[in-house]
Amino acid sequence: MNILIVYAHPESTSLNGSLRDFARYQLESQGHIVRISDLYKMNFKAVADGNDFSERKNPNQLNYLLEQMNASKNKSFSQDILFEQEKLDWTDFIIFQFPIWWTETPAILKGWFDRVFALGYAYGPGTYDKGKLKGKKAMLSVTHGASSLNNYGEYGLKGKLEERLFNIQHEKLYFSGIEVLEPFIFPSAAPLEIRNNYFELYKNRLLHIFEEPAIPFHPLSHYENGQLVQEFQK
């Protein structure tokens, strides 16, 4: 399989860097081909603006979504966007490796989604189970620095981590047609012996990554006027 790791952390020797390298080693040992988009090393531009297009449909006023649609038709994105879209075309599976900062992804990864998951390329007119990246799978590999393993959860101080990740898993990945696996969550503040256990857990995930079922998000056919039909509200 072709696997893309999108890595969003400024320090290569960090825990996130170790998880990136660990995943690459485990996957390549199984015979998979792995490519990495190291966003900080690439100095990837996070801000979406008119420079994202080598030619403009309307050079006098920027309507970013309309320009994305035009660029999707004419391959007139800037070279950095085209390069990332080529990787997405190539890959079967995407792993996103990043830390939780202020309950969000690092800004550079948000900018990657803004610019690369373009209208006309990743979605539109189809969305969710009819999105244009249908047939691919993805998983988030996330670190968090909560001082206690109990800080996240339904009654935890920080609430459910799943709610933080919904915006990425459902509203970016699944929105574009990608099947999403359960995330791998690594508590970076855990003691060393517990951290070692998490690496072993991650190894087991990676060994069976293509056998895992996707998160069972509801398809568009289960909704009516934007609301989940009552028979599916379970």
PDB file of C-alpha atoms in Angstrom:
ATOM      1  CA  MET A   1       0.000   0.000   0.000  1.00  0.00           C
ATOM      2  CA  ASN A   2       1.005   3.621  -0.503  1.00  0.00           C
ATOM      3  CA  ILE A   3       0.988   5.536   2.781  1.00  0.00           C
ATOM      4  CA  LEU A   4       1.374   9.265   3.353  1.00  0.00           C
ATOM      5  CA  ILE A   5       2.320  10.629   6.781  1.00  0.00           C
ATOM      6  CA  VAL A   6       1.424  14.298   7.193  1.00  0.00           C
ATOM      7  CA  TYR A   7       3.655  15.492  10.025  1.00  0.00           C
ATOM      8  CA  ALA A   8       2.930  18.761  11.829  1.00  0.00           C
ATOM      9  CA  HIS A   9       5.472  19.469  14.554  1.00  0.00           C
ATOM     10  CA  PRO A  10       8.421  21.902  14.440  1.00  0.00           C
ATOM     11  CA  GLU A  11      10.901  19.564  16.190  1.00  0.00           C
ATOM     12  CA  SER A  12      12.041  16.382  14.484  1.00  0.00           C
ATOM     13  CA  THR A  13      13.402  14.880  17.738  1.00  0.00           C
ATOM     14  CA  SER A  14      10.131  15.391  19.633  1.00  0.00           C
ATOM     15  CA  LEU A  15       7.728  12.641  20.712  1.00  0.00           C
ATOM     16  CA  ASN A  16       5.747  13.372  17.555  1.00  0.00           C
ATOM     17  CA  GLY A  17       8.928  12.943  15.525  1.00  0.00           C
ATOM     18  CA  SER A  18       9.559   9.604  17.234  1.00  0.00           C
ATOM     19  CA  LEU A  19       6.016   8.453  16.435  1.00  0.00           C
ATOM     20  CA  ARG A  20       6.469   9.521  12.795  1.00  0.00           C
ATOM     21  CA  ASP A  21       9.707   7.552  12.479  1.00  0.00           C
ATOM     22  CA  PHE A  22       8.268   4.590  14.396  1.00  0.00           C
ATOM     23  CA  ALA A  23       5.278   4.404  12.056  1.00  0.00           C
ATOM     24  CA  ARG A  24       7.469   4.680   8.988  1.00  0.00           C
ATOM     25  CA  TYR A  25       9.729   1.867  10.177  1.00  0.00           C
ATOM     26  CA  GLN A  26       6.834  -0.448  11.100  1.00  0.00           C
ATOM     27  CA  LEU A  27       5.011   0.154   7.817  1.00  0.00           C
ATOM     28  CA  GLU A  28       8.057  -0.127   5.569  1.00  0.00           C
ATOM     29  CA  SER A  29       8.992  -3.354   7.370  1.00  0.00           C
ATOM     30  CA  GLN A  30       5.681  -4.747   6.143  1.00  0.00           C
ATOM     31  CA  GLY A  31       6.522  -3.775   2.552  1.00  0.00           C
ATOM     32  CA  HIS A  32       4.409  -0.621   2.312  1.00  0.00           C
ATOM     33  CA  ILE A  33       5.725   2.481   0.564  1.00  0.00           C
ATOM     34  CA  VAL A  34       5.781   5.536   2.827  1.00  0.00           C
ATOM     35  CA  ARG A  35       6.114   9.216   1.946  1.00  0.00           C
ATOM     36  CA  ILE A  36       6.203  12.051   4.477  1.00  0.00           C
ATOM     37  CA  SER A  37       4.980  15.629   4.247  1.00  0.00           C
ATOM     38  CA  ASP A  38       6.987  17.347   6.998  1.00  0.00           C
ATOM     39  CA  LEU A  39       5.082  20.622   6.983  1.00  0.00           C
ATOM     40  CA  TYR A  40       7.486  22.650   9.120  1.00  0.00           C
ATOM     41  CA  LYS A  41      10.561  21.363   7.302  1.00  0.00           C
ATOM     42  CA  MET A  42       8.862  22.219   4.012  1.00  0.00           C
ATOM     43  CA  ASN A  43       8.025  25.679   5.380  1.00  0.00           C
ATOM     44  CA  PHE A  44       4.521  25.013   4.133  1.00  0.00           C
ATOM     45  CA  LYS A  45       2.497  28.219   3.800  1.00  0.00           C
ATOM     46  CA  ALA A  46      -0.464  28.062   6.170  1.00  0.00           C
ATOM     47  CA  VAL A  47      -2.302  31.182   4.966  1.00  0.00           C
ATOM     48  CA  ALA A  48      -4.814  30.770   2.137  1.00  0.00           C
ATOM     49  CA  ASP A  49      -4.635  33.746  -0.238  1.00  0.00           C
ATOM     50  CA  GLY A  50      -4.480  34.786  -3.878  1.00  0.00           C
ATOM     51  CA  ASN A  51      -0.924  33.501  -4.222  1.00  0.00           C
ATOM     52  CA  ASP A  52      -2.323  29.976  -4.147  1.00  0.00           C
ATOM     53  CA  PHE A  53      -3.179  30.240  -7.846  1.00  0.00           C
ATOM     54  CA  SER A  54      -0.839  30.548 -10.813  1.00  0.00           C
ATOM     55  CA  GLU A  55      -3.681  32.151 -12.743  1.00  0.00           C
ATOM     56  CA  ARG A  56      -6.882  33.746 -11.545  1.00  0.00           C
ATOM     57  CA  LYS A  57     -10.381  33.544 -12.975  1.00  0.00           C
ATOM     58  CA  ASN A  58     -11.017  37.007 -11.516  1.00  0.00           C
ATOM     59  CA  PRO A  59      -7.765  38.902 -10.855  1.00  0.00           C
ATOM     60  CA  ASN A  60      -9.643  41.940  -9.553  1.00  0.00           C
ATOM     61  CA  GLN A  61     -11.475  40.370  -6.587  1.00  0.00           C
ATOM     62  CA  LEU A  62     -10.561  37.253  -4.668  1.00  0.00           C
ATOM     63  CA  ASN A  63     -13.330  34.722  -4.129  1.00  0.00           C
ATOM     64  CA  TYR A  64     -11.202  31.932  -2.726  1.00  0.00           C
ATOM     65  CA  LEU A  65     -13.648  29.060  -3.239  1.00  0.00           C
ATOM     66  CA  LEU A  66     -14.423  30.018  -6.828  1.00  0.00           C
ATOM     67  CA  GLU A  67     -10.706  30.301  -7.540  1.00  0.00           C
ATOM     68  CA  GLN A  68     -10.196  26.864  -6.010  1.00  0.00           C
ATOM     69  CA  MET A  69     -12.834  25.431  -8.311  1.00  0.00           C
ATOM     70  CA  ASN A  70     -11.200  27.081 -11.306  1.00  0.00           C
ATOM     71  CA  ALA A  71      -7.758  25.846 -10.277  1.00  0.00           C
ATOM     72  CA  SER A  72      -9.080  22.305  -9.753  1.00  0.00           C
ATOM     73  CA  LYS A  73     -10.314  22.302 -13.354  1.00  0.00           C
ATOM     74  CA  ASN A  74      -7.185  23.854 -14.842  1.00  0.00           C
ATOM     75  CA  LYS A  75      -4.432  22.562 -12.506  1.00  0.00           C
ATOM     76  CA  SER A  76      -3.537  26.188 -11.833  1.00  0.00           C
ATOM     77  CA  PHE A  77      -2.771  25.899  -8.122  1.00  0.00           C
ATOM     78  CA  SER A  78       0.606  27.028  -6.822  1.00  0.00           C
ATOM     79  CA  GLN A  79       3.276  24.348  -7.001  1.00  0.00           C
ATOM     80  CA  ASP A  80       3.251  23.544  -3.275  1.00  0.00           C
ATOM     81  CA  ILE A  81      -0.477  22.747  -3.406  1.00  0.00           C
ATOM     82  CA  LEU A  82      -0.125  20.676  -6.576  1.00  0.00           C
ATOM     83  CA  PHE A  83       2.684  18.688  -4.966  1.00  0.00           C
ATOM     84  CA  GLU A  84       0.543  17.821  -1.927  1.00  0.00           C
ATOM     85  CA  GLN A  85      -2.435  16.918  -4.119  1.00  0.00           C
ATOM     86  CA  GLU A  86      -0.178  14.627  -6.147  1.00  0.00           C
ATOM     87  CA  LYS A  87       0.740  12.836  -2.908  1.00  0.00           C
ATOM     88  CA  LEU A  88      -2.946  12.480  -2.056  1.00  0.00           C
ATOM     89  CA  ASP A  89      -3.670  11.068  -5.514  1.00  0.00           C
ATOM     90  CA  TRP A  90      -0.865   8.546  -4.945  1.00  0.00           C
ATOM     91  CA  THR A  91      -1.716   7.441  -1.415  1.00  0.00           C
ATOM     92  CA  ASP A  92      -4.098   4.760  -0.203  1.00  0.00           C
ATOM     93  CA  PHE A  93      -3.833   5.680   3.468  1.00  0.00           C
ATOM     94  CA  ILE A  94      -2.973   8.877   5.345  1.00  0.00           C
ATOM     95  CA  ILE A  95      -1.638   9.178   8.891  1.00  0.00           C
ATOM     96  CA  PHE A  96      -1.783  12.636  10.439  1.00  0.00           C
ATOM     97  CA  GLN A  97       0.824  13.023  13.168  1.00  0.00           C
ATOM     98  CA  PHE A  98       0.434  16.134  15.320  1.00  0.00           C
ATOM     99  CA  PRO A  99       0.108  17.478  18.881  1.00  0.00           C
ATOM    100  CA  ILE A 100      -3.020  19.007  20.369  1.00  0.00           C
ATOM    101  CA  TRP A 101      -2.321  22.727  20.900  1.00  0.00           C
ATOM    102  CA  TRP A 102      -5.057  24.809  22.541  1.00  0.00           C
ATOM    103  CA  THR A 103      -7.486  21.944  21.801  1.00  0.00           C
ATOM    104  CA  GLU A 104      -6.701  22.280  18.067  1.00  0.00           C
ATOM    105  CA  THR A 105      -4.226  21.169  15.437  1.00  0.00           C
ATOM    106  CA  PRO A 106      -1.141  23.325  14.899  1.00  0.00           C
ATOM    107  CA  ALA A 107      -2.024  26.197  12.554  1.00  0.00           C
ATOM    108  CA  ILE A 108       0.212  24.832   9.817  1.00  0.00           C
ATOM    109  CA  LEU A 109      -1.930  21.691   9.546  1.00  0.00           C
ATOM    110  CA  LYS A 110      -5.167  23.704   9.475  1.00  0.00           C
ATOM    111  CA  GLY A 111      -3.618  25.716   6.635  1.00  0.00           C
ATOM    112  CA  TRP A 112      -2.713  22.497   4.832  1.00  0.00           C
ATOM    113  CA  PHE A 113      -6.364  21.453   4.880  1.00  0.00           C
ATOM    114  CA  ASP A 114      -7.534  24.946   3.832  1.00  0.00           C
ATOM    115  CA  ARG A 115      -5.263  25.020   0.800  1.00  0.00           C
ATOM    116  CA  VAL A 116      -4.891  21.366  -0.274  1.00  0.00           C
ATOM    117  CA  PHE A 117      -8.411  20.011   0.338  1.00  0.00           C
ATOM    118  CA  ALA A 118      -9.709  22.387  -2.285  1.00  0.00           C
ATOM    119  CA  LEU A 119     -13.211  22.771  -3.655  1.00  0.00           C
ATOM    120  CA  GLY A 120     -13.353  20.791  -6.876  1.00  0.00           C
ATOM    121  CA  TYR A 121     -10.440  18.604  -5.843  1.00  0.00           C
ATOM    122  CA  ALA A 122     -11.338  17.039  -2.470  1.00  0.00           C
ATOM    123  CA  TYR A 123     -15.077  17.740  -2.504  1.00  0.00           C
ATOM    124  CA  GLY A 124     -17.769  19.358  -4.566  1.00  0.00           C
ATOM    125  CA  PRO A 125     -20.326  18.718  -5.795  1.00  0.00           C
ATOM    126  CA  GLY A 126     -20.159  15.475  -3.777  1.00  0.00           C
ATOM    127  CA  THR A 127     -19.497  15.532  -0.019  1.00  0.00           C
ATOM    128  CA  TYR A 128     -19.231  13.050   2.867  1.00  0.00           C
ATOM    129  CA  ASP A 129     -19.692   9.492   1.547  1.00  0.00           C
ATOM    130  CA  LYS A 130     -19.810  11.000  -1.954  1.00  0.00           C
ATOM    131  CA  GLY A 131     -16.679  13.134  -1.563  1.00  0.00           C
ATOM    132  CA  LYS A 132     -13.987  13.102  -4.222  1.00  0.00           C
ATOM    133  CA  LEU A 133     -11.366  11.342  -2.082  1.00  0.00           C
ATOM    134  CA  LYS A 134     -13.580   8.308  -1.600  1.00  0.00           C
ATOM    135  CA  GLY A 135     -11.644   5.049  -1.530  1.00  0.00           C
ATOM    136  CA  LYS A 136      -8.876   6.348   0.730  1.00  0.00           C
ATOM    137  CA  LYS A 137      -8.490   5.815   4.456  1.00  0.00           C
ATOM    138  CA  ALA A 138      -6.937   7.928   7.206  1.00  0.00           C
ATOM    139  CA  MET A 139      -6.070   7.903  10.887  1.00  0.00           C
ATOM    140  CA  LEU A 140      -5.066  10.617  13.327  1.00  0.00           C
ATOM    141  CA  SER A 141      -2.063   9.936  15.556  1.00  0.00           C
ATOM    142  CA  VAL A 142      -2.257  12.594  18.227  1.00  0.00           C
ATOM    143  CA  THR A 143      -0.297  13.558  21.334  1.00  0.00           C
ATOM    144  CA  HIS A 144      -1.704  15.602  24.193  1.00  0.00           C
ATOM    145  CA  GLY A 145      -0.037  17.050  27.244  1.00  0.00           C
ATOM    146  CA  ALA A 146      -2.823  16.678  29.797  1.00  0.00           C
ATOM    147  CA  SER A 147      -1.255  16.272  33.231  1.00  0.00           C
ATOM    148  CA  SER A 148      -3.572  13.389  34.079  1.00  0.00           C
ATOM    149  CA  LEU A 149      -4.878  10.545  31.925  1.00  0.00           C
ATOM    150  CA  ASN A 150      -8.275  11.275  33.481  1.00  0.00           C
ATOM    151  CA  ASN A 151      -8.445  14.887  32.271  1.00  0.00           C
ATOM    152  CA  TYR A 152     -10.160  13.827  29.072  1.00  0.00           C
ATOM    153  CA  GLY A 153     -13.452  11.991  29.035  1.00  0.00           C
ATOM    154  CA  GLU A 154     -17.164  12.617  29.503  1.00  0.00           C
ATOM    155  CA  TYR A 155     -16.614  13.898  33.045  1.00  0.00           C
ATOM    156  CA  GLY A 156     -13.013  14.993  32.651  1.00  0.00           C
ATOM    157  CA  LEU A 157     -11.827  18.568  33.053  1.00  0.00           C
ATOM    158  CA  LYS A 158     -11.157  18.921  29.328  1.00  0.00           C
ATOM    159  CA  GLY A 159     -14.190  17.030  28.054  1.00  0.00           C
ATOM    160  CA  LYS A 160     -14.189  14.328  25.416  1.00  0.00           C
ATOM    161  CA  LEU A 161     -11.155  14.329  23.157  1.00  0.00           C
ATOM    162  CA  GLU A 162     -13.364  12.832  20.451  1.00  0.00           C
ATOM    163  CA  GLU A 163     -15.271  16.122  20.347  1.00  0.00           C
ATOM    164  CA  ARG A 164     -12.010  17.977  19.639  1.00  0.00           C
ATOM    165  CA  LEU A 165     -11.221  15.615  16.781  1.00  0.00           C
ATOM    166  CA  PHE A 166     -14.699  15.547  15.212  1.00  0.00           C
ATOM    167  CA  ASN A 167     -13.919  18.681  13.217  1.00  0.00           C
ATOM    168  CA  ILE A 168     -11.020  16.903  11.515  1.00  0.00           C
ATOM    169  CA  GLN A 169     -12.333  13.366  11.318  1.00  0.00           C
ATOM    170  CA  HIS A 170     -15.883  14.132  10.197  1.00  0.00           C
ATOM    171  CA  GLU A 171     -15.819  17.647   8.795  1.00  0.00           C
ATOM    172  CA  LYS A 172     -12.578  17.418   6.802  1.00  0.00           C
ATOM    173  CA  LEU A 173     -11.674  13.792   6.136  1.00  0.00           C
ATOM    174  CA  TYR A 174     -15.092  12.121   5.951  1.00  0.00           C
ATOM    175  CA  PHE A 175     -16.489  15.288   4.338  1.00  0.00           C
ATOM    176  CA  SER A 176     -14.094  14.605   1.463  1.00  0.00           C
ATOM    177  CA  GLY A 177     -15.074  10.937   1.218  1.00  0.00           C
ATOM    178  CA  ILE A 178     -12.213   9.439   3.245  1.00  0.00           C
ATOM    179  CA  GLU A 179     -12.924   6.538   5.598  1.00  0.00           C
ATOM    180  CA  VAL A 180     -11.543   7.348   9.051  1.00  0.00           C
ATOM    181  CA  LEU A 181     -10.157   4.896  11.591  1.00  0.00           C
ATOM    182  CA  GLU A 182     -10.297   5.441  15.343  1.00  0.00           C
ATOM    183  CA  PRO A 183      -7.492   7.827  16.355  1.00  0.00           C
ATOM    184  CA  PHE A 184      -4.359   6.762  18.172  1.00  0.00           C
ATOM    185  CA  ILE A 185      -3.991   8.954  21.265  1.00  0.00           C
ATOM    186  CA  PHE A 186      -0.649   9.258  23.045  1.00  0.00           C
ATOM    187  CA  PRO A 187      -0.502  11.080  26.421  1.00  0.00           C
ATOM    188  CA  SER A 188       2.877  12.807  26.252  1.00  0.00           C
ATOM    189  CA  ALA A 189       2.974  13.549  29.991  1.00  0.00           C
ATOM    190  CA  ALA A 190       2.685   9.874  30.941  1.00  0.00           C
ATOM    191  CA  PRO A 191       5.537   8.186  32.873  1.00  0.00           C
ATOM    192  CA  LEU A 192       8.200   6.387  30.833  1.00  0.00           C
ATOM    193  CA  GLU A 193       6.904   2.871  31.514  1.00  0.00           C
ATOM    194  CA  ILE A 194       3.438   3.877  30.340  1.00  0.00           C
ATOM    195  CA  ARG A 195       4.870   5.605  27.259  1.00  0.00           C
ATOM    196  CA  ASN A 196       6.638   2.369  26.315  1.00  0.00           C
ATOM    197  CA  ASN A 197       3.304   0.565  26.530  1.00  0.00           C
ATOM    198  CA  TYR A 198       1.780   3.098  24.141  1.00  0.00           C
ATOM    199  CA  PHE A 199       4.508   2.469  21.576  1.00  0.00           C
ATOM    200  CA  GLU A 200       3.679  -1.236  21.770  1.00  0.00           C
ATOM    201  CA  LEU A 201      -0.013  -0.448  21.325  1.00  0.00           C
ATOM    202  CA  TYR A 202       0.827   1.696  18.291  1.00  0.00           C
ATOM    203  CA  LYS A 203       2.921  -1.109  16.812  1.00  0.00           C
ATOM    204  CA  ASN A 204      -0.044  -3.475  17.073  1.00  0.00           C
ATOM    205  CA  ARG A 205      -2.305  -0.896  15.426  1.00  0.00           C
ATOM    206  CA  LEU A 206       0.119  -0.447  12.542  1.00  0.00           C
ATOM    207  CA  LEU A 207       0.495  -4.194  12.011  1.00  0.00           C
ATOM    208  CA  HIS A 208      -3.250  -4.526  11.454  1.00  0.00           C
ATOM    209  CA  ILE A 209      -4.082  -1.070  10.164  1.00  0.00           C
ATOM    210  CA  PHE A 210      -5.690  -2.286   6.941  1.00  0.00           C
ATOM    211  CA  GLU A 211      -7.911  -4.751   8.772  1.00  0.00           C
ATOM    212  CA  GLU A 212      -9.511  -2.177  11.071  1.00  0.00           C
ATOM    213  CA  PRO A 213     -13.089  -1.056  10.445  1.00  0.00           C
ATOM    214  CA  ALA A 214     -13.697   2.635   9.873  1.00  0.00           C
ATOM    215  CA  ILE A 215     -15.633   4.855  12.267  1.00  0.00           C
ATOM    216  CA  PRO A 216     -19.294   4.241  11.279  1.00  0.00           C
ATOM    217  CA  PHE A 217     -20.262   7.794  10.367  1.00  0.00           C
ATOM    218  CA  HIS A 218     -23.767   8.156   8.968  1.00  0.00           C
ATOM    219  CA  PRO A 219     -23.967   8.571   5.163  1.00  0.00           C
ATOM    220  CA  LEU A 220     -25.846  11.479   3.628  1.00  0.00           C
ATOM    221  CA  SER A 221     -28.836   9.210   2.954  1.00  0.00           C
ATOM    222  CA  HIS A 222     -29.461   9.067   6.725  1.00  0.00           C
ATOM    223  CA  TYR A 223     -30.113  12.823   6.882  1.00  0.00           C
ATOM    224  CA  GLU A 224     -33.052  14.959   5.881  1.00  0.00           C
ATOM    225  CA  ASN A 225     -32.717  18.749   5.810  1.00  0.00           C
ATOM    226  CA  GLY A 226     -29.461  18.451   7.707  1.00  0.00           C
ATOM    227  CA  GLN A 227     -30.968  16.405  10.559  1.00  0.00           C
ATOM    228  CA  LEU A 228     -30.413  12.742  11.248  1.00  0.00           C
ATOM    229  CA  VAL A 229     -33.567  10.794  10.453  1.00  0.00           C
ATOM    230  CA  GLN A 230     -35.197   9.561  13.655  1.00  0.00           C
ATOM    231  CA  GLU A 231     -34.814   5.864  12.849  1.00  0.00           C
ATOM    232  CA  PHE A 232     -31.028   6.312  12.830  1.00  0.00           C
ATOM    233  CA  GLN A 233     -30.862   8.318  16.056  1.00  0.00           C
ATOM    234  CA  LYS A 234     -29.418   5.589  18.241  1.00  0.00           C
TER     235      LYS A 234
END
